PDB file of C-alpha atoms in Angstrom:
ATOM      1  CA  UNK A   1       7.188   4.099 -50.031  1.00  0.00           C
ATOM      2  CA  UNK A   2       6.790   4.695 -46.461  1.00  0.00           C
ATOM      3  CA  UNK A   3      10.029   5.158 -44.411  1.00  0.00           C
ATOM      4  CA  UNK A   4      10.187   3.790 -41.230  1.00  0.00           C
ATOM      5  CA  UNK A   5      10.371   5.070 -37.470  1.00  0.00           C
ATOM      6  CA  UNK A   6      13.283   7.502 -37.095  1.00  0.00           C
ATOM      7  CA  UNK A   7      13.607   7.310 -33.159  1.00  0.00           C
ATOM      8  CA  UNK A   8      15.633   4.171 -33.447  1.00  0.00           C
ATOM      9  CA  UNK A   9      17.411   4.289 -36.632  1.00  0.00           C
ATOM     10  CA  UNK A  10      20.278   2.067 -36.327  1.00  0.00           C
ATOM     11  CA  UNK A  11      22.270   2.688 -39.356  1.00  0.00           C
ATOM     12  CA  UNK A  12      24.550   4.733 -41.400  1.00  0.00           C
ATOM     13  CA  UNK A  13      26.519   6.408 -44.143  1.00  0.00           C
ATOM     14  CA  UNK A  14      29.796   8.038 -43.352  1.00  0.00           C
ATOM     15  CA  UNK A  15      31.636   9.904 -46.342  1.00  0.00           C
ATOM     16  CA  UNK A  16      35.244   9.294 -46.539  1.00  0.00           C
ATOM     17  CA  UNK A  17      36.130   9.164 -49.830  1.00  0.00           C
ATOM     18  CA  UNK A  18      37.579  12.380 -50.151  1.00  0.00           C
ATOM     19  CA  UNK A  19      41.666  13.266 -51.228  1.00  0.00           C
ATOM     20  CA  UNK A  20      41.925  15.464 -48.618  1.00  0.00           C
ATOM     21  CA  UNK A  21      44.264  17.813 -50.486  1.00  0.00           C
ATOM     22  CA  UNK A  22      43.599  21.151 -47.799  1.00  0.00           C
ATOM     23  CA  UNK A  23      45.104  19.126 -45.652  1.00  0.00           C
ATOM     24  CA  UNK A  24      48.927  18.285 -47.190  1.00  0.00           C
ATOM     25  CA  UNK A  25      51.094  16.803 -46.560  1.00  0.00           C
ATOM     26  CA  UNK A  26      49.439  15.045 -43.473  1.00  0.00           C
ATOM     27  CA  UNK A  27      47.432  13.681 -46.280  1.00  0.00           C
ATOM     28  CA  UNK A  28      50.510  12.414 -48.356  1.00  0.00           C
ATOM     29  CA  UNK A  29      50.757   9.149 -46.930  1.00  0.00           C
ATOM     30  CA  UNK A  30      47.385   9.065 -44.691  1.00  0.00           C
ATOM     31  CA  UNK A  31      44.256   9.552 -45.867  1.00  0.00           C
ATOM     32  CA  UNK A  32      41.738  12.308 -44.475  1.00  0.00           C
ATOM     33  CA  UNK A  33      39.512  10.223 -41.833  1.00  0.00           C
ATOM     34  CA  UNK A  34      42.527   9.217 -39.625  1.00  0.00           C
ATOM     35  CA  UNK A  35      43.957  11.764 -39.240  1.00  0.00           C
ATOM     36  CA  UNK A  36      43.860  12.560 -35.145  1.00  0.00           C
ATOM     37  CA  UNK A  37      42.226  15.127 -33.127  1.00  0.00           C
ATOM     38  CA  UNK A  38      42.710  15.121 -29.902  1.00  0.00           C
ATOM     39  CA  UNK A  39      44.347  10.838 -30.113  1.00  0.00           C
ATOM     40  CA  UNK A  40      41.299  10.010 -31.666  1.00  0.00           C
ATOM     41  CA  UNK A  41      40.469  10.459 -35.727  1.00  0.00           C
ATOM     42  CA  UNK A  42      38.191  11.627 -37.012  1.00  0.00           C
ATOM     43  CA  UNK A  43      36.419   8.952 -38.250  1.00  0.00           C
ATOM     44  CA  UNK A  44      36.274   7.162 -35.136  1.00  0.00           C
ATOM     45  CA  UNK A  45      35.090  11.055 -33.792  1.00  0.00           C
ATOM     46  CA  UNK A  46      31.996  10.064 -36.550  1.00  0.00           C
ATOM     47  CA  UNK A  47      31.336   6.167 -35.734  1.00  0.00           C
ATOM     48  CA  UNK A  48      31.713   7.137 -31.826  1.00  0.00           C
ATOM     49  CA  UNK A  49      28.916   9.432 -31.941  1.00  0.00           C
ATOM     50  CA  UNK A  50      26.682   6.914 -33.957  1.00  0.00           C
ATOM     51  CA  UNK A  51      27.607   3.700 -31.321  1.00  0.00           C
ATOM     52  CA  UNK A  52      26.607   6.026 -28.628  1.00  0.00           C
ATOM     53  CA  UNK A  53      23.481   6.474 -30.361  1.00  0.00           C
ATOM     54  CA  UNK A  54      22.650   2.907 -30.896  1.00  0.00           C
ATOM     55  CA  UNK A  55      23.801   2.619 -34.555  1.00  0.00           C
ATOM     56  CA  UNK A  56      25.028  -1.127 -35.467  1.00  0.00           C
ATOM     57  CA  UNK A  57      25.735  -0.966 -38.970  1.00  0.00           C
ATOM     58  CA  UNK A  58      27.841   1.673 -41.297  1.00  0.00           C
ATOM     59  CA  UNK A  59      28.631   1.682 -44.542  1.00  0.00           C
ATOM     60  CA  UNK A  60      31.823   3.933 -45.349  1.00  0.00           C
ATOM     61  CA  UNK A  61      33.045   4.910 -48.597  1.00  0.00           C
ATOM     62  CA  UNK A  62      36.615   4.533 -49.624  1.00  0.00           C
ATOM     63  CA  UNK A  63      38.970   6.120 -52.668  1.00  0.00           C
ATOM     64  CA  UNK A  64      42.430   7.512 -51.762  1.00  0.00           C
ATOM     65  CA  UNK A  65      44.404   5.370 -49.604  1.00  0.00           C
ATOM     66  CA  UNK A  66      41.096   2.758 -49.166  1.00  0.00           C
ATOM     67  CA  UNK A  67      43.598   0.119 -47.625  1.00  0.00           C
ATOM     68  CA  UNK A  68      44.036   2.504 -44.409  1.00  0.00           C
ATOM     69  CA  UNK A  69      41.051   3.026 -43.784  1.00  0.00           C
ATOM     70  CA  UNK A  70      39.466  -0.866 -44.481  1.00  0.00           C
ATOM     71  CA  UNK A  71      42.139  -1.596 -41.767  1.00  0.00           C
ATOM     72  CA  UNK A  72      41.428   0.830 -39.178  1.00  0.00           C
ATOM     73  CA  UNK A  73      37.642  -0.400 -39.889  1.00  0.00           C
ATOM     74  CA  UNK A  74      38.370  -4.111 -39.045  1.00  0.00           C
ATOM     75  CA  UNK A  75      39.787  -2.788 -35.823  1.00  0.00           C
ATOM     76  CA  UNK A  76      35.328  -1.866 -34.333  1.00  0.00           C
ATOM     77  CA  UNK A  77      34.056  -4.361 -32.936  1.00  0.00           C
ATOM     78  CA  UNK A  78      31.590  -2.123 -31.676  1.00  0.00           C
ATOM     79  CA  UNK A  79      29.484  -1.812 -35.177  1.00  0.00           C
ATOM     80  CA  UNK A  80      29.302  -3.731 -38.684  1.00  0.00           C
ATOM     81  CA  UNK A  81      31.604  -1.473 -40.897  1.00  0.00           C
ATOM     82  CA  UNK A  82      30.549  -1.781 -44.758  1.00  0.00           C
ATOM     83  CA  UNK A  83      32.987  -0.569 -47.248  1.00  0.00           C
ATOM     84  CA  UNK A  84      31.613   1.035 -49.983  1.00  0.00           C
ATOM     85  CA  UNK A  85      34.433   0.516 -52.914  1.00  0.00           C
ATOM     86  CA  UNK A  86      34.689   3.720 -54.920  1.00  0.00           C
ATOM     87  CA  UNK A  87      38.858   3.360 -55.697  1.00  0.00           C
ATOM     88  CA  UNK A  88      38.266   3.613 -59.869  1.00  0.00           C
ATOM     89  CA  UNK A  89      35.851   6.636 -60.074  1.00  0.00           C
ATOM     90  CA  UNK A  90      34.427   9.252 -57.035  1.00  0.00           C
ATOM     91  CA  UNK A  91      30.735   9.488 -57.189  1.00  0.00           C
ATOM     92  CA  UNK A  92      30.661  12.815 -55.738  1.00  0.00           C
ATOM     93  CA  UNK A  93      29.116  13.433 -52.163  1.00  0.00           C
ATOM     94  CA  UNK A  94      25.112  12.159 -53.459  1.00  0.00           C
ATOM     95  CA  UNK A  95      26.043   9.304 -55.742  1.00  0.00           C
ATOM     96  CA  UNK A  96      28.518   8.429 -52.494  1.00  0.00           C
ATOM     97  CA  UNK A  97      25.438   7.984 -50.412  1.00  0.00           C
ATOM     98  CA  UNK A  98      23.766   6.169 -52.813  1.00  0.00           C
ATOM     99  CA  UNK A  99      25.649   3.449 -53.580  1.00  0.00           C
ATOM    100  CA  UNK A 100      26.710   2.792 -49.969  1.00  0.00           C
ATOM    101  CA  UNK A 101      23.171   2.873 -48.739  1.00  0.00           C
ATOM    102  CA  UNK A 102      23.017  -0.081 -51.361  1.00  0.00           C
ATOM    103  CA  UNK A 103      25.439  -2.221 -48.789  1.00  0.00           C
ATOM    104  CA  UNK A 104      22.949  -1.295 -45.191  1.00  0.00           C
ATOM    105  CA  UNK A 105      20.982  -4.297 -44.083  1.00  0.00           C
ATOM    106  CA  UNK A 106      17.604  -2.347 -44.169  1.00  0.00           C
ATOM    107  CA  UNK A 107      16.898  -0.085 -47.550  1.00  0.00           C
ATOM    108  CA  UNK A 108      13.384   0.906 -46.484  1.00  0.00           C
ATOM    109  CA  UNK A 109      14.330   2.610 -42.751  1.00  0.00           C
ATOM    110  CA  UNK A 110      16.080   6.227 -42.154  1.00  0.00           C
ATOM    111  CA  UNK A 111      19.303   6.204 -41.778  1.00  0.00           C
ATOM    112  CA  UNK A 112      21.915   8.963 -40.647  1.00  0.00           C
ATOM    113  CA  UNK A 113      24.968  10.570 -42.835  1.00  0.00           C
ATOM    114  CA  UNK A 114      27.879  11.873 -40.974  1.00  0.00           C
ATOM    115  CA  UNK A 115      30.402  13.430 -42.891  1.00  0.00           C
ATOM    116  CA  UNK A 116      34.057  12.370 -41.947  1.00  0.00           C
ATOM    117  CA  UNK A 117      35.903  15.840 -41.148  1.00  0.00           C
ATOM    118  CA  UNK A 118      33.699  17.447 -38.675  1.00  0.00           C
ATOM    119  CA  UNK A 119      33.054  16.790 -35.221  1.00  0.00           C
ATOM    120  CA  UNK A 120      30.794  18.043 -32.306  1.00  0.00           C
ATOM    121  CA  UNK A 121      31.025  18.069 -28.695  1.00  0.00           C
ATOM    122  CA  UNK A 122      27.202  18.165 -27.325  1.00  0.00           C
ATOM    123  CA  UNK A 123      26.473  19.961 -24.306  1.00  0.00           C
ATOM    124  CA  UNK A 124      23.355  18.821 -23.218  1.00  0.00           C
ATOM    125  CA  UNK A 125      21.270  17.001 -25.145  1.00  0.00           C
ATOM    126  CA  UNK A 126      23.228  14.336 -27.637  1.00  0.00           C
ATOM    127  CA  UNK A 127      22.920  15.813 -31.139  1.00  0.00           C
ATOM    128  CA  UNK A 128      21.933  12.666 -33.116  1.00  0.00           C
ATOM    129  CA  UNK A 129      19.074  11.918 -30.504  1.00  0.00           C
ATOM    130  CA  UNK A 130      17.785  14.987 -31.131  1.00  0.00           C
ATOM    131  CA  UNK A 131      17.466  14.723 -34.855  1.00  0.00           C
ATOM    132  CA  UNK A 132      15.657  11.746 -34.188  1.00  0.00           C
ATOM    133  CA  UNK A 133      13.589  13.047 -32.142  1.00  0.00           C
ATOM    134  CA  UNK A 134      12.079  16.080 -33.746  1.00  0.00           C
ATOM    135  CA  UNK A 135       8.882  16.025 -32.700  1.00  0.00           C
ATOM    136  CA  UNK A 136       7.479  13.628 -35.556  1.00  0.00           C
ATOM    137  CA  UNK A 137       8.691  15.920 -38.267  1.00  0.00           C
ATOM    138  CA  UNK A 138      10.618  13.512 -39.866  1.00  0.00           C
ATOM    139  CA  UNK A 139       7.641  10.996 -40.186  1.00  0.00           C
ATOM    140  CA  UNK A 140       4.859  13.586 -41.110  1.00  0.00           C
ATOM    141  CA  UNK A 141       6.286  16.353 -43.075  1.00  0.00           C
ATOM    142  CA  UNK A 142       9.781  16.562 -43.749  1.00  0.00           C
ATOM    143  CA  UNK A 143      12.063  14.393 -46.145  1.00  0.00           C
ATOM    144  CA  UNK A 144      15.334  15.069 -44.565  1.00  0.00           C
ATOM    145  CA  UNK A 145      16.407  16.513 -40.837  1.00  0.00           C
ATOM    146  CA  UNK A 146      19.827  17.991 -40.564  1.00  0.00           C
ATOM    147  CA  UNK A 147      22.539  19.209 -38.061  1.00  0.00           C
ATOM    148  CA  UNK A 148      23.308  22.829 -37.914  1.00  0.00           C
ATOM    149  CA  UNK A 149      25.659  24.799 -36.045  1.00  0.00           C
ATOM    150  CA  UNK A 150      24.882  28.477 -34.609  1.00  0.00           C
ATOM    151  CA  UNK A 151      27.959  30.245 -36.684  1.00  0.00           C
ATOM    152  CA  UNK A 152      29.514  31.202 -33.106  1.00  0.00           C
ATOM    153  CA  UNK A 153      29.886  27.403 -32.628  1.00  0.00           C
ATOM    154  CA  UNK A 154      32.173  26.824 -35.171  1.00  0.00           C
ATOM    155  CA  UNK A 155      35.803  26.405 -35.582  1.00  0.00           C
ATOM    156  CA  UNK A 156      37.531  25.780 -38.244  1.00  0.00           C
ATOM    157  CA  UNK A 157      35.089  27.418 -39.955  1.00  0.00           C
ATOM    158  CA  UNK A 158      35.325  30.847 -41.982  1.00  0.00           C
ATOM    159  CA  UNK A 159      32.151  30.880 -44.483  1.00  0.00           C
ATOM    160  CA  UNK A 160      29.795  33.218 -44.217  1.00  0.00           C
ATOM    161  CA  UNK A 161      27.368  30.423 -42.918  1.00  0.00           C
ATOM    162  CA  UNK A 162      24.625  28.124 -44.811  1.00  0.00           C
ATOM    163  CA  UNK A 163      21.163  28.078 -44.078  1.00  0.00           C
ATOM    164  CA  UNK A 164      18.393  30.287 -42.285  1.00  0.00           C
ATOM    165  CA  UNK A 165      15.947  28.297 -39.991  1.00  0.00           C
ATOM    166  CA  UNK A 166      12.250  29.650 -40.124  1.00  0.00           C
ATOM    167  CA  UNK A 167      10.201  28.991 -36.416  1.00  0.00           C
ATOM    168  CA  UNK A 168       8.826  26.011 -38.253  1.00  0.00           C
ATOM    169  CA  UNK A 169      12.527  24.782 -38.001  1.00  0.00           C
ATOM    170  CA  UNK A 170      12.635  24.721 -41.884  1.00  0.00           C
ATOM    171  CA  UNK A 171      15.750  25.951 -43.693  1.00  0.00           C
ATOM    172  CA  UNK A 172      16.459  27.936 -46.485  1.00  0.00           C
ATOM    173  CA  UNK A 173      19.920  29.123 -48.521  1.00  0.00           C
ATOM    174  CA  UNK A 174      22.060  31.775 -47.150  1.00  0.00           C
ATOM    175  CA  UNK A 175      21.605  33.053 -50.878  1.00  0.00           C
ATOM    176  CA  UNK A 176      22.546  36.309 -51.827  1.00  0.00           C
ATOM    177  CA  UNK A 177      22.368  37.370 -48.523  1.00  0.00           C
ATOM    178  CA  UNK A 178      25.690  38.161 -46.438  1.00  0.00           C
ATOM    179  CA  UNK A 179      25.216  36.356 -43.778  1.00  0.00           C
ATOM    180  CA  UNK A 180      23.324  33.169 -42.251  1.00  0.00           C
ATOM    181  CA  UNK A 181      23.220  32.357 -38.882  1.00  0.00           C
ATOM    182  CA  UNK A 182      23.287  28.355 -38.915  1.00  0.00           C
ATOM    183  CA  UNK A 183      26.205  26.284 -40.642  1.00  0.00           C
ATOM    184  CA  UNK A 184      25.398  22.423 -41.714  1.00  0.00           C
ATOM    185  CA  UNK A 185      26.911  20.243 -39.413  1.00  0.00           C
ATOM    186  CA  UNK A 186      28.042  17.253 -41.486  1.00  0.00           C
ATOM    187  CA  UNK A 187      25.312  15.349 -40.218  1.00  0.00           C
ATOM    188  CA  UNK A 188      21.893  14.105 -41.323  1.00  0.00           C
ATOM    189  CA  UNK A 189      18.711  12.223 -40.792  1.00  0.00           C
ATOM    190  CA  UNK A 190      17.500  10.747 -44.493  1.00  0.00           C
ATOM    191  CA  UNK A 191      14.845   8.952 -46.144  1.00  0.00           C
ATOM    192  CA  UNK A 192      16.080   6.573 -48.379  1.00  0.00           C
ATOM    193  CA  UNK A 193      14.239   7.372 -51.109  1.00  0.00           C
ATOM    194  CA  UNK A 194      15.653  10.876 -51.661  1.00  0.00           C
ATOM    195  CA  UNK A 195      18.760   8.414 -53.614  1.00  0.00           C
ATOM    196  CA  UNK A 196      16.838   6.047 -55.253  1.00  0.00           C
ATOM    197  CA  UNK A 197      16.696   6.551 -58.930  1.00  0.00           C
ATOM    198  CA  UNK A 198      19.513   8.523 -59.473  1.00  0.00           C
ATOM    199  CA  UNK A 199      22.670   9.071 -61.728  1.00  0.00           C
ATOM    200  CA  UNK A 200      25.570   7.128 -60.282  1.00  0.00           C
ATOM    201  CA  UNK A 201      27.610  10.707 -60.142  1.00  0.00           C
ATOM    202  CA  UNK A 202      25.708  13.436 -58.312  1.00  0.00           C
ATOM    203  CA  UNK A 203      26.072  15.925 -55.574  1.00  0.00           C
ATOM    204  CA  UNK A 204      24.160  16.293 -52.233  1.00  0.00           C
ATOM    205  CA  UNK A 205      23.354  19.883 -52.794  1.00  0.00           C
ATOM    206  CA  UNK A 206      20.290  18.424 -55.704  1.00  0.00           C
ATOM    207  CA  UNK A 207      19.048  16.578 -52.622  1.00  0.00           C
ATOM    208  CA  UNK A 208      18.960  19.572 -50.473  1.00  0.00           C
ATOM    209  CA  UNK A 209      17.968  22.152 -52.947  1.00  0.00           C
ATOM    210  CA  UNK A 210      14.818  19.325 -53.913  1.00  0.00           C
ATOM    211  CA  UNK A 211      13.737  19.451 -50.429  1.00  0.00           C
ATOM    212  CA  UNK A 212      14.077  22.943 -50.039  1.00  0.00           C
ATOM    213  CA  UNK A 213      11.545  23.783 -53.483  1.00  0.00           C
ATOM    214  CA  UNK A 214       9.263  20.944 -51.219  1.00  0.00           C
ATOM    215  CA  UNK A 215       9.772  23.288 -48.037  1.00  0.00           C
ATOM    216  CA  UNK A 216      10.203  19.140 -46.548  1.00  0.00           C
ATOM    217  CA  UNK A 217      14.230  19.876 -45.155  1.00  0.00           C
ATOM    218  CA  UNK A 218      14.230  21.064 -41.157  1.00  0.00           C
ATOM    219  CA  UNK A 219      17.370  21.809 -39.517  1.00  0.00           C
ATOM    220  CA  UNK A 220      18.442  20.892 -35.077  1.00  0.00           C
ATOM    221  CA  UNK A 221      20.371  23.130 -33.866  1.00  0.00           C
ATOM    222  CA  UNK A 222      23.781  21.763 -32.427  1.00  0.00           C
ATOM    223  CA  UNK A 223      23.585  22.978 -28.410  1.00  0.00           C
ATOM    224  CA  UNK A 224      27.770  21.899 -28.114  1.00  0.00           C
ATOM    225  CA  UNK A 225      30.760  22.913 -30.105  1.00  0.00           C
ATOM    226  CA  UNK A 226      31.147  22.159 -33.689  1.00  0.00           C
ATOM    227  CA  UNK A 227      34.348  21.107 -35.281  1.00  0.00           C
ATOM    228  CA  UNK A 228      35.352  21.302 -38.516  1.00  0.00           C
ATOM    229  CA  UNK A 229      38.996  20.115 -39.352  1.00  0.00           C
ATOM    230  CA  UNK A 230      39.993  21.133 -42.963  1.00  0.00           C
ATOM    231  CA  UNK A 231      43.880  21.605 -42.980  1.00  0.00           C
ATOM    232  CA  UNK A 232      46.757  20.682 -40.655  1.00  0.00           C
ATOM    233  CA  UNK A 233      46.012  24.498 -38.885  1.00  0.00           C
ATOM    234  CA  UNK A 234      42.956  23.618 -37.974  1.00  0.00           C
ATOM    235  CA  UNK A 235      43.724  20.607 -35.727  1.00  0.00           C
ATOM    236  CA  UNK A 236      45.755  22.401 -33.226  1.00  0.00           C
ATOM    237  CA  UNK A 237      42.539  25.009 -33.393  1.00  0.00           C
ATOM    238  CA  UNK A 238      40.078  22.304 -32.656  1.00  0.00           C
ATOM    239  CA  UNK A 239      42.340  20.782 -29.910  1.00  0.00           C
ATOM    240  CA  UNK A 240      42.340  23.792 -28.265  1.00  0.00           C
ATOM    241  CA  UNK A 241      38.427  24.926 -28.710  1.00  0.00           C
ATOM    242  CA  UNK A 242      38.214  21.130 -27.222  1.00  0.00           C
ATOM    243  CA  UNK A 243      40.074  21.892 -24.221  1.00  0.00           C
ATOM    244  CA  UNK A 244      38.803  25.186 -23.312  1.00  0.00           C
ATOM    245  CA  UNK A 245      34.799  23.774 -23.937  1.00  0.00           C
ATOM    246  CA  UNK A 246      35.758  20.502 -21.612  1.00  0.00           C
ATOM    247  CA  UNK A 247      37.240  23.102 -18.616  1.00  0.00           C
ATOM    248  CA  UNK A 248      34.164  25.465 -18.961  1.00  0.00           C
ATOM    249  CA  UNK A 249      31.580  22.485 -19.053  1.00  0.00           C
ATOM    250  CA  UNK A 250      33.167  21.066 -15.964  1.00  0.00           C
ATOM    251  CA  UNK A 251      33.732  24.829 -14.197  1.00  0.00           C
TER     252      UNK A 251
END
């Protein structure tokens, strides 16, 4: 199967199925993805990156408090919102993508996955532009393109990072190794293909680890601040990396 062109890929998965239990008790009567960061949630951080990009059709999945978030949904008019129904059984971050994909108007094209916790602020180039425009990679050799962050662009974050990038922009695992230097994102250029003929339950790390053995997964590097918003800490953290970033861009 041949996926096609990345450059204008107008369609997506966004994960929001999770409990969001780091982040009680915000999370005790409102579900994960609207929570707010700086008046907006973070969902809407997700789908307002992807309308600014062109994107006209999102499927989201939904399990704890689904009702909220099939609500706040109806409320875009800017973008087709498809809920992906997983209330009687999580299907894990992979079989999440899976089954939504099912629900996107076009199985055969790329399509993006943003992950609904984490947030960037670009500060030149737009970050989801830039994974589809990798200089053909995606169409010639590589399976899947993701978003990393340089570990001093992240807050909210306190791993000791993900991935190294080779100058052929191809990652590997931090492994054994102390330290990486990049951090994934929460975002992603796919082929659809990579979930096709799968079990319904699954993680995303197969799909990354698979295109690692191929040497077919490249990383972008985010040039902006990433975000990533795990417990109720860590929004008055990101509001504040927000507002010092916004006064130094505009210094």
């Amino acid at each position: 199967m041949t996926t096609q062109t990345t450059r204008h890929t107008r369609q997506a998965v966004v994960l929001a199925a999770g409990l969001g239990t780091r982040m009680r008790p915000l999370t005790l009567t409102c579900p994960k993805p609207l929570v707010e960061v700086a008046g907006v949630t973070l969902l809407d951080h997700a789908l307002n990156a992807l309308v600014r990009h062109g994107v006209d059709h999102c499927a989201v999945n939904v399990h704890y408090l689904p009702e909220q978030i099939e609500a706040h949904l109806a409320t875009r008019g800017d973008l087709t919102c498809h809920i992906s129904n997983e209330r009687d059984q999580l299907l894990d971050s992979g079989g999440g993508v899976a089954k939504a994909h099912n629900l996107l108007p076009d199985r055969q094209s790329a399509f993006f996955l943003l992950n609904a916790d984490s947030f960037w602020r670009d500060r030149t180039l737009p970050a989801l532009p830039a994974l589809a425009h990798m200089d053909g990679l995606f169409d010639d050799t590589m399976d899947m393109l993701m978003l990393v962050a340089r570990h001093e662009d992240a807050v909210g974050f306190d791993g000791k990072g993900d991935f190294f990038m080779g100058a052929d922009r191809r990652l590997t695992r931090r492994g054994n190794a102390d330290h990486a230097p990049y951090v994934y994102a929460g975002a992603i250029l796919a082929r659809p293909e990579l979930f096709q003929n799968r079990p319904a339950v699954f993680s995303l790390n197969t799909v990354f680890d698979e295109a690692i053995a191929k040497g077919r997964l490249a990383g972008a590097v985010l040039n902006g601040l990433w975000l990533h918003v795990g417990t109720p800490q860590a929004i008055g953290e990101a509001q504040a990396a927000l507002t010092a970033f916004d006064q130094k861009r505009s210094a």
